[in-house]
PDB file of C-alpha atoms in Angstrom:
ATOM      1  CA  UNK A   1     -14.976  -2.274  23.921  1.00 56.00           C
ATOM      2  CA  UNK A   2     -17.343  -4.376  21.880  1.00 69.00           C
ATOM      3  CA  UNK A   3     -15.992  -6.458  18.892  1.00 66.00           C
ATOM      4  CA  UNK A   4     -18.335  -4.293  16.811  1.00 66.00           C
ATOM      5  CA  UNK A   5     -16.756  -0.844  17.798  1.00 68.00           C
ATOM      6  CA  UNK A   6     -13.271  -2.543  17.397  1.00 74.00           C
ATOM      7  CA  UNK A   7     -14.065  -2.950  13.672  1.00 76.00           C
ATOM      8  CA  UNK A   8     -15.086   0.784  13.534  1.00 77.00           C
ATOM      9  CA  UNK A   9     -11.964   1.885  14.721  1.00 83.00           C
ATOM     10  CA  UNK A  10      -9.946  -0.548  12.801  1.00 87.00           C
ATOM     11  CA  UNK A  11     -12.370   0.528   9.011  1.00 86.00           C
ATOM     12  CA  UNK A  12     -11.757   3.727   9.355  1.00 90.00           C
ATOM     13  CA  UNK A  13      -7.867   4.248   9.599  1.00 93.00           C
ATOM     14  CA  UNK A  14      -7.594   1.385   6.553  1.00 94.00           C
ATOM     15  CA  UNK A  15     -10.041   3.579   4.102  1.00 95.00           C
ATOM     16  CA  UNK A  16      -7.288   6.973   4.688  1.00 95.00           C
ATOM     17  CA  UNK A  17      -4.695   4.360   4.140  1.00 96.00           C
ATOM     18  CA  UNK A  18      -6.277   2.752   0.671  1.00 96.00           C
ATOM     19  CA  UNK A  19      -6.459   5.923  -0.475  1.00 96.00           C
ATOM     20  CA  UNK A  20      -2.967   6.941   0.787  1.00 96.00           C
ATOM     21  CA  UNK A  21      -1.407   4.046  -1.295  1.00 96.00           C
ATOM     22  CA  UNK A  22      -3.875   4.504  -4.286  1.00 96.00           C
ATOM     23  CA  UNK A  23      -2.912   8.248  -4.759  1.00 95.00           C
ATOM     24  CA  UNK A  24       0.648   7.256  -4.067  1.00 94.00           C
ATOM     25  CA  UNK A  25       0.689   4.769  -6.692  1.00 94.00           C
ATOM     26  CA  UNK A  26      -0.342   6.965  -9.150  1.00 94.00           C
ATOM     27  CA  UNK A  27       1.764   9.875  -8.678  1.00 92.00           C
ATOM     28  CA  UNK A  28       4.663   7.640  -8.959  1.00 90.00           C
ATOM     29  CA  UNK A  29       3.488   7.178 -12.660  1.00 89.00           C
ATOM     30  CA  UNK A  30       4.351  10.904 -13.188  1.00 87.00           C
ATOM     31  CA  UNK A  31       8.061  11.815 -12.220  1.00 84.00           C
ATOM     32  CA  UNK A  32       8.821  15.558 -11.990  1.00 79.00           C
ATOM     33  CA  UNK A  33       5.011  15.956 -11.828  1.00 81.00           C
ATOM     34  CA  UNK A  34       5.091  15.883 -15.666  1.00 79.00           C
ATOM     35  CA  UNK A  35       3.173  13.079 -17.753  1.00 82.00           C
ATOM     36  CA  UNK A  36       5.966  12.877 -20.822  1.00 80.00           C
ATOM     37  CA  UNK A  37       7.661  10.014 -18.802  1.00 77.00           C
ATOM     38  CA  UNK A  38       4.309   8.098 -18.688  1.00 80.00           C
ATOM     39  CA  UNK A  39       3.783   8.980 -22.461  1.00 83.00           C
ATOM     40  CA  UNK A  40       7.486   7.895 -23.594  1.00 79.00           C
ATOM     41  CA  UNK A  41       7.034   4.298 -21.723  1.00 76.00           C
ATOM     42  CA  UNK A  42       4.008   3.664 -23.197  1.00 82.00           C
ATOM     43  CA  UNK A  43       5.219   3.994 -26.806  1.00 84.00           C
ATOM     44  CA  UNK A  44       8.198   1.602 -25.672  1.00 81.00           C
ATOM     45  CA  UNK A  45      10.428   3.566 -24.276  1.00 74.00           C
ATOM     46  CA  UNK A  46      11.324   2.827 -20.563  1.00 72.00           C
ATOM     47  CA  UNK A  47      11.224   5.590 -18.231  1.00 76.00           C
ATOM     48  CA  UNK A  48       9.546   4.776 -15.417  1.00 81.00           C
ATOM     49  CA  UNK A  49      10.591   2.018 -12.783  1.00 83.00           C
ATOM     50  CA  UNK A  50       9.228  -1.374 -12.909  1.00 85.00           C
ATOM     51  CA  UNK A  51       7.934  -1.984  -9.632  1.00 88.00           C
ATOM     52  CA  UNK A  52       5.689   1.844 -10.554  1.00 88.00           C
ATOM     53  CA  UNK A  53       3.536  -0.921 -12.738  1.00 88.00           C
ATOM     54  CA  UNK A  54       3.022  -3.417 -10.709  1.00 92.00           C
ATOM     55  CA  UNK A  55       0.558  -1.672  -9.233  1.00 90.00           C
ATOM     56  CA  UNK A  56       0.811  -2.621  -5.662  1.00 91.00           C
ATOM     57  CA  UNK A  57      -0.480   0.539  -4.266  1.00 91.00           C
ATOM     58  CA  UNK A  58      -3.371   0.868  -6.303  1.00 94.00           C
ATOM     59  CA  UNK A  59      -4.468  -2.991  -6.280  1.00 94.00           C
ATOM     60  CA  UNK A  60      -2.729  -4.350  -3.080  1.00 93.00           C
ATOM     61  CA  UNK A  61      -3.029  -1.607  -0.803  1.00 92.00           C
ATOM     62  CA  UNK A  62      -5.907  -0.045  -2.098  1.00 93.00           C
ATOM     63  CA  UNK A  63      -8.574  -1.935  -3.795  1.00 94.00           C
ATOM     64  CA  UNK A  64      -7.649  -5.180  -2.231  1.00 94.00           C
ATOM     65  CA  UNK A  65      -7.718  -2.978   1.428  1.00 94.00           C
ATOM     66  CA  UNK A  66     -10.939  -1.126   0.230  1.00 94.00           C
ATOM     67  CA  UNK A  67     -13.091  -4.304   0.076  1.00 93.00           C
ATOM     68  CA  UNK A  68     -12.391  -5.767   3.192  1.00 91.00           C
ATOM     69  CA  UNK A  69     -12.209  -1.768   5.039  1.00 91.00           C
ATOM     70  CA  UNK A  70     -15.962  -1.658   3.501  1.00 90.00           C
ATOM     71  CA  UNK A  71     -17.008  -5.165   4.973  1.00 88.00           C
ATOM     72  CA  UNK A  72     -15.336  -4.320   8.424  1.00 83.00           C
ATOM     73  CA  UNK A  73     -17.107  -0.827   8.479  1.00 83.00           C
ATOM     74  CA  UNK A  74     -20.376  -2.776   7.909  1.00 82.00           C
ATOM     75  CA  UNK A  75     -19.562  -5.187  10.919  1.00 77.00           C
ATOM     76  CA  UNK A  76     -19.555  -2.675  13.216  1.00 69.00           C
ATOM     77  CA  UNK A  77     -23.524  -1.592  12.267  1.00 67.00           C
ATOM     78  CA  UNK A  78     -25.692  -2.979  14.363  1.00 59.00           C
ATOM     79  CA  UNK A  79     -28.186  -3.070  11.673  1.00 47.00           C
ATOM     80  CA  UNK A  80     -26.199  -4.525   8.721  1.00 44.00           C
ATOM     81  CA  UNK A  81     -23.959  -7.077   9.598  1.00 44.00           C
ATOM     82  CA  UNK A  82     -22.747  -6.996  13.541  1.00 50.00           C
ATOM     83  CA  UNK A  83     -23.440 -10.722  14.161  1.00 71.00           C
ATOM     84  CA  UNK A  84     -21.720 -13.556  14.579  1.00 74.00           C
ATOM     85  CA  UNK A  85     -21.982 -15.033  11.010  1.00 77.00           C
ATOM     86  CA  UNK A  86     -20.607 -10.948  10.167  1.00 77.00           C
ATOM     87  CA  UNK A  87     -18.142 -11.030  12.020  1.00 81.00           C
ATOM     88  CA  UNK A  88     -17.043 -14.487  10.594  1.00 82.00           C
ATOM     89  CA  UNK A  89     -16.807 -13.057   7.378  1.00 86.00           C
ATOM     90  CA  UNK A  90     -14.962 -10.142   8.125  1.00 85.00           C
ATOM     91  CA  UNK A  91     -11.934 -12.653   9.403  1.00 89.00           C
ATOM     92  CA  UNK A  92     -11.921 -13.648   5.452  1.00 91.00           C
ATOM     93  CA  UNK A  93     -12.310 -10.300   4.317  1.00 91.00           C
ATOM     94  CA  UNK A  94      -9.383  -9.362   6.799  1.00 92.00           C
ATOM     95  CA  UNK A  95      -7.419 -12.222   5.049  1.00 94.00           C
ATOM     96  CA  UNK A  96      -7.902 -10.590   1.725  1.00 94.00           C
ATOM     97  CA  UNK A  97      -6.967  -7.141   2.859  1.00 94.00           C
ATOM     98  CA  UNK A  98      -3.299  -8.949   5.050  1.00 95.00           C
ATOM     99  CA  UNK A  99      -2.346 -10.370   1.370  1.00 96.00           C
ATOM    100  CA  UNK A 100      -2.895  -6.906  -0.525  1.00 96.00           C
ATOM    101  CA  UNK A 101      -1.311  -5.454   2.349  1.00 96.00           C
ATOM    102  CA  UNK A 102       1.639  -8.037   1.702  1.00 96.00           C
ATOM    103  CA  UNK A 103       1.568  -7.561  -1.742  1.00 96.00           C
ATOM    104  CA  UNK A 104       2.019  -3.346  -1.437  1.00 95.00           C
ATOM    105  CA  UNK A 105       4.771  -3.995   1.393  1.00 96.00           C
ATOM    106  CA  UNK A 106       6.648  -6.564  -1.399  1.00 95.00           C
ATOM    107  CA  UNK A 107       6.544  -3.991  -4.254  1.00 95.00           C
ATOM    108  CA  UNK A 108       7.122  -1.046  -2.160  1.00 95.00           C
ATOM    109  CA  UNK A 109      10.421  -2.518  -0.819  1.00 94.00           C
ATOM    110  CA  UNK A 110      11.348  -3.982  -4.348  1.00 91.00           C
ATOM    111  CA  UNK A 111      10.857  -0.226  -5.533  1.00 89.00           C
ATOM    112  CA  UNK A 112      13.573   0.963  -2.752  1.00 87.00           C
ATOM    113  CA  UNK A 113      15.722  -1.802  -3.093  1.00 84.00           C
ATOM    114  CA  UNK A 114      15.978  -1.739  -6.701  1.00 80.00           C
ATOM    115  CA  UNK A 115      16.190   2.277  -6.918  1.00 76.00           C
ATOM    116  CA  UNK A 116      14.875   4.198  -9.870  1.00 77.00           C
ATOM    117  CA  UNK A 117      15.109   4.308 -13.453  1.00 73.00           C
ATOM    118  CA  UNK A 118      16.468   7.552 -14.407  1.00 73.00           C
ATOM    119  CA  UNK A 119      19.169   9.265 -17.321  1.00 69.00           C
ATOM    120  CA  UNK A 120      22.521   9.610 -15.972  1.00 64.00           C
ATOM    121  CA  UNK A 121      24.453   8.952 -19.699  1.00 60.00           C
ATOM    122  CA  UNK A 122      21.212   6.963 -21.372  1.00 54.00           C
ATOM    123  CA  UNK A 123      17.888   6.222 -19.454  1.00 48.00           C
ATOM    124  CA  UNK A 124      19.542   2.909 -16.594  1.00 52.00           C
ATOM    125  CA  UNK A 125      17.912   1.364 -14.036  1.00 50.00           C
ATOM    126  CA  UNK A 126      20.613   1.701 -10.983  1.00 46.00           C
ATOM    127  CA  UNK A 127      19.345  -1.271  -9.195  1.00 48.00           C
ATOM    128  CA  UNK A 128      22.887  -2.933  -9.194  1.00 46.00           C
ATOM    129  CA  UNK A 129      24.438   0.242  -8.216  1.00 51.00           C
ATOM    130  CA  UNK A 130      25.660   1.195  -4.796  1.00 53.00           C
ATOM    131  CA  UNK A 131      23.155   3.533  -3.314  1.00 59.00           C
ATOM    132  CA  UNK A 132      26.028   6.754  -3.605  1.00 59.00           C
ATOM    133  CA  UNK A 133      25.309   6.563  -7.376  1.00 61.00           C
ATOM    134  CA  UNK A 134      22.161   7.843  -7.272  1.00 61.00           C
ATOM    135  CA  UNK A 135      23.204  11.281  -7.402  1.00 66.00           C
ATOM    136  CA  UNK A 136      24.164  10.754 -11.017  1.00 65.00           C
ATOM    137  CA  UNK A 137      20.555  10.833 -12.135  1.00 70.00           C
ATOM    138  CA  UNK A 138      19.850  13.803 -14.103  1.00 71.00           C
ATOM    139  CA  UNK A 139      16.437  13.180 -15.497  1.00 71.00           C
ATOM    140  CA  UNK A 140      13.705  13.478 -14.046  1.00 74.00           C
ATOM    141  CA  UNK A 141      14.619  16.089 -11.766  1.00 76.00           C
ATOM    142  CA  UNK A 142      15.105  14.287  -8.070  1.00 77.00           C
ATOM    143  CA  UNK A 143      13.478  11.307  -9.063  1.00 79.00           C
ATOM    144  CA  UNK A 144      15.591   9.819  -6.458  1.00 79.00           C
ATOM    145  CA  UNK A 145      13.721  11.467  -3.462  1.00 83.00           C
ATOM    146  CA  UNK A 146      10.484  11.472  -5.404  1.00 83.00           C
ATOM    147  CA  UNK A 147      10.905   7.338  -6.027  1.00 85.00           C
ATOM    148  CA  UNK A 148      12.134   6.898  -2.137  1.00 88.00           C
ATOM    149  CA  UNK A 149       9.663   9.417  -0.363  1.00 91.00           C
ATOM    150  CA  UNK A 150       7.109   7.979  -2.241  1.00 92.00           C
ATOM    151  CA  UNK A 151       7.928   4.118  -2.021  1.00 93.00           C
ATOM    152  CA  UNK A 152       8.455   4.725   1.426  1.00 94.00           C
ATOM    153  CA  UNK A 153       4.776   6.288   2.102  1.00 95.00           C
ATOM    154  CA  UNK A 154       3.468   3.010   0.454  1.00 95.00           C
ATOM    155  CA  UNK A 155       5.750   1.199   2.420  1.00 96.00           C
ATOM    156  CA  UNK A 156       4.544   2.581   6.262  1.00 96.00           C
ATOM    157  CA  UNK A 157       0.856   2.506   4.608  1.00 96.00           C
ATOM    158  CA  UNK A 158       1.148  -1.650   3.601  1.00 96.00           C
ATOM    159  CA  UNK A 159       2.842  -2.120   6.966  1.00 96.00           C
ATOM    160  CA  UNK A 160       0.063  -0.240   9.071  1.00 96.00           C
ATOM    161  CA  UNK A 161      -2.517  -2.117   6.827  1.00 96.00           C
ATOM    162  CA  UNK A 162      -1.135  -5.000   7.663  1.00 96.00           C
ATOM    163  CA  UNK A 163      -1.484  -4.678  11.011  1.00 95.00           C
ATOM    164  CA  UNK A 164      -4.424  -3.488  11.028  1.00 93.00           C
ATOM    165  CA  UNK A 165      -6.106  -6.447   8.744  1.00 93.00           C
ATOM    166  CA  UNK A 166      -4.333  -8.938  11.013  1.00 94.00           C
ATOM    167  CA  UNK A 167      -6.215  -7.291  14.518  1.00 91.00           C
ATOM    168  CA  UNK A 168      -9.322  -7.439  12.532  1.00 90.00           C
ATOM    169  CA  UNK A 169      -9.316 -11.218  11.931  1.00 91.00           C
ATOM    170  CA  UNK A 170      -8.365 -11.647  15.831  1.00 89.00           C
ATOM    171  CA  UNK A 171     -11.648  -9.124  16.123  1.00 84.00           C
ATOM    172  CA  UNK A 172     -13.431 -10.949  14.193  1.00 83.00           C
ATOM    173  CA  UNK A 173     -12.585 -14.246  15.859  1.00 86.00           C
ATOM    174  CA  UNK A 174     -13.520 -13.322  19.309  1.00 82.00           C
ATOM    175  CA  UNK A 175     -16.830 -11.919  17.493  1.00 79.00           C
ATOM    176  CA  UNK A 176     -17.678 -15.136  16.149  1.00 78.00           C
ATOM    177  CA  UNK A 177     -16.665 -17.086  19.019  1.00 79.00           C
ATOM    178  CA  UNK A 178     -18.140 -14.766  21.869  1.00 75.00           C
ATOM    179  CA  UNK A 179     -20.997 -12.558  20.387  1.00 66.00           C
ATOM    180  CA  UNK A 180     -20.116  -9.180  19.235  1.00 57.00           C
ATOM    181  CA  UNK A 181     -20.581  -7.628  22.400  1.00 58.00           C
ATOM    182  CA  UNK A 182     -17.944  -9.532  24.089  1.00 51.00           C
ATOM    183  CA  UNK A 183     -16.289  -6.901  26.409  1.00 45.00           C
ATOM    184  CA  UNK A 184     -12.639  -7.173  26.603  1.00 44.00           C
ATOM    185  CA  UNK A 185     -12.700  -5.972  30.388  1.00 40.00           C
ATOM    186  CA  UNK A 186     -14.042  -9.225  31.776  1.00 43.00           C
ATOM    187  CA  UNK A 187     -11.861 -11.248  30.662  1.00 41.00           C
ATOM    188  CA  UNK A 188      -8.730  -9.239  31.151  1.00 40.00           C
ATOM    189  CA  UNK A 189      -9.430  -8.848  35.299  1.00 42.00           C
TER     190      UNK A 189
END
């Protein structure tokens, strides 16, 4: 397989992913699927968890994923960019899309580590609590399994971005090194 084709198949899984963590992200801004949580913290009232506004799925896994999943797509054209000064850039644009990978995967497991903020006696944050507690929530309805299901989609999505973004900048090191038709086969018999 070419270097170019590698970035092809590496673009394409990262732009379902962005857009995984993006629409993940924002759903996590609406517990119960109602937007009166969203309204009440913006007038100062907290009721939706912190790590919701950090933003990590819609900035770290997807905008700072997007960029680079563009560049990489363009790589692999062999009439925009698959070169060796292309496929040099697309190890920095890989760099770019490992740190808003890392910064997803960081808020992601904050979110599950820290639980969700939810009315059990007055709206709490159980973050301190044992993990058996959760059941006391009572509003919104299962934001427990809403808050984990959902943190744990952007979790698998930062981790598979991750992975990906760090095969591209190998990629794209063997492109600029070795042309970007360097076939893997004749080096590996």
């Amino acid at each position: 397989m070419c270097t170019g084709a590698c970035s092809k198949f590496i673009a394409v899984p990262l732009y379902i992913l962005a857009l995984v963590s993006i629409i993940c992200n924002i759903v996590l801004f609406f517990p119960d699927l109602q937007t009166k949580y969203a309204a009440e913290d913006r007038e100062g009232h907290p009721r939706i968890t912190e790590e919701v506004k950090y933003m990590g799925g819609v900035i770290g896994g997807g905008i700072m994923v997007l960029i680079p999943a563009i560049h990489i797509h363009l790589t692999s054209s062999g009439k925009c960019c698959a070169n060796r000064c292309g496929m040099f850039l697309s190890i920095g644009f890989a760099a770019a899309g490992v740190a808003g990978a890392v910064y997803s995967l960081s808020v992601a497991a904050l979110g599950l580590a820290n639980g969700p903020l939810c009315y059990w006696m007055d709206f709490k944050e159980l973050k301190d609590w044992k993990k058996h507690m959760w059941n006391w929530c009572i509003l919104p309805k299962d934001v427990v399994e809403f808050n984990v299901g959902l943190f744990s989609t952007l979790l698998v999505a930062a981790c598979l971005e991750l992975i990906l973004c760090l095969i591209q900048m190998i990629n794209g090191l063997f492109g600029c090194i070795c042309g970007t038709y360097f076939v893997c086969d004749t080096y590996l018999r």
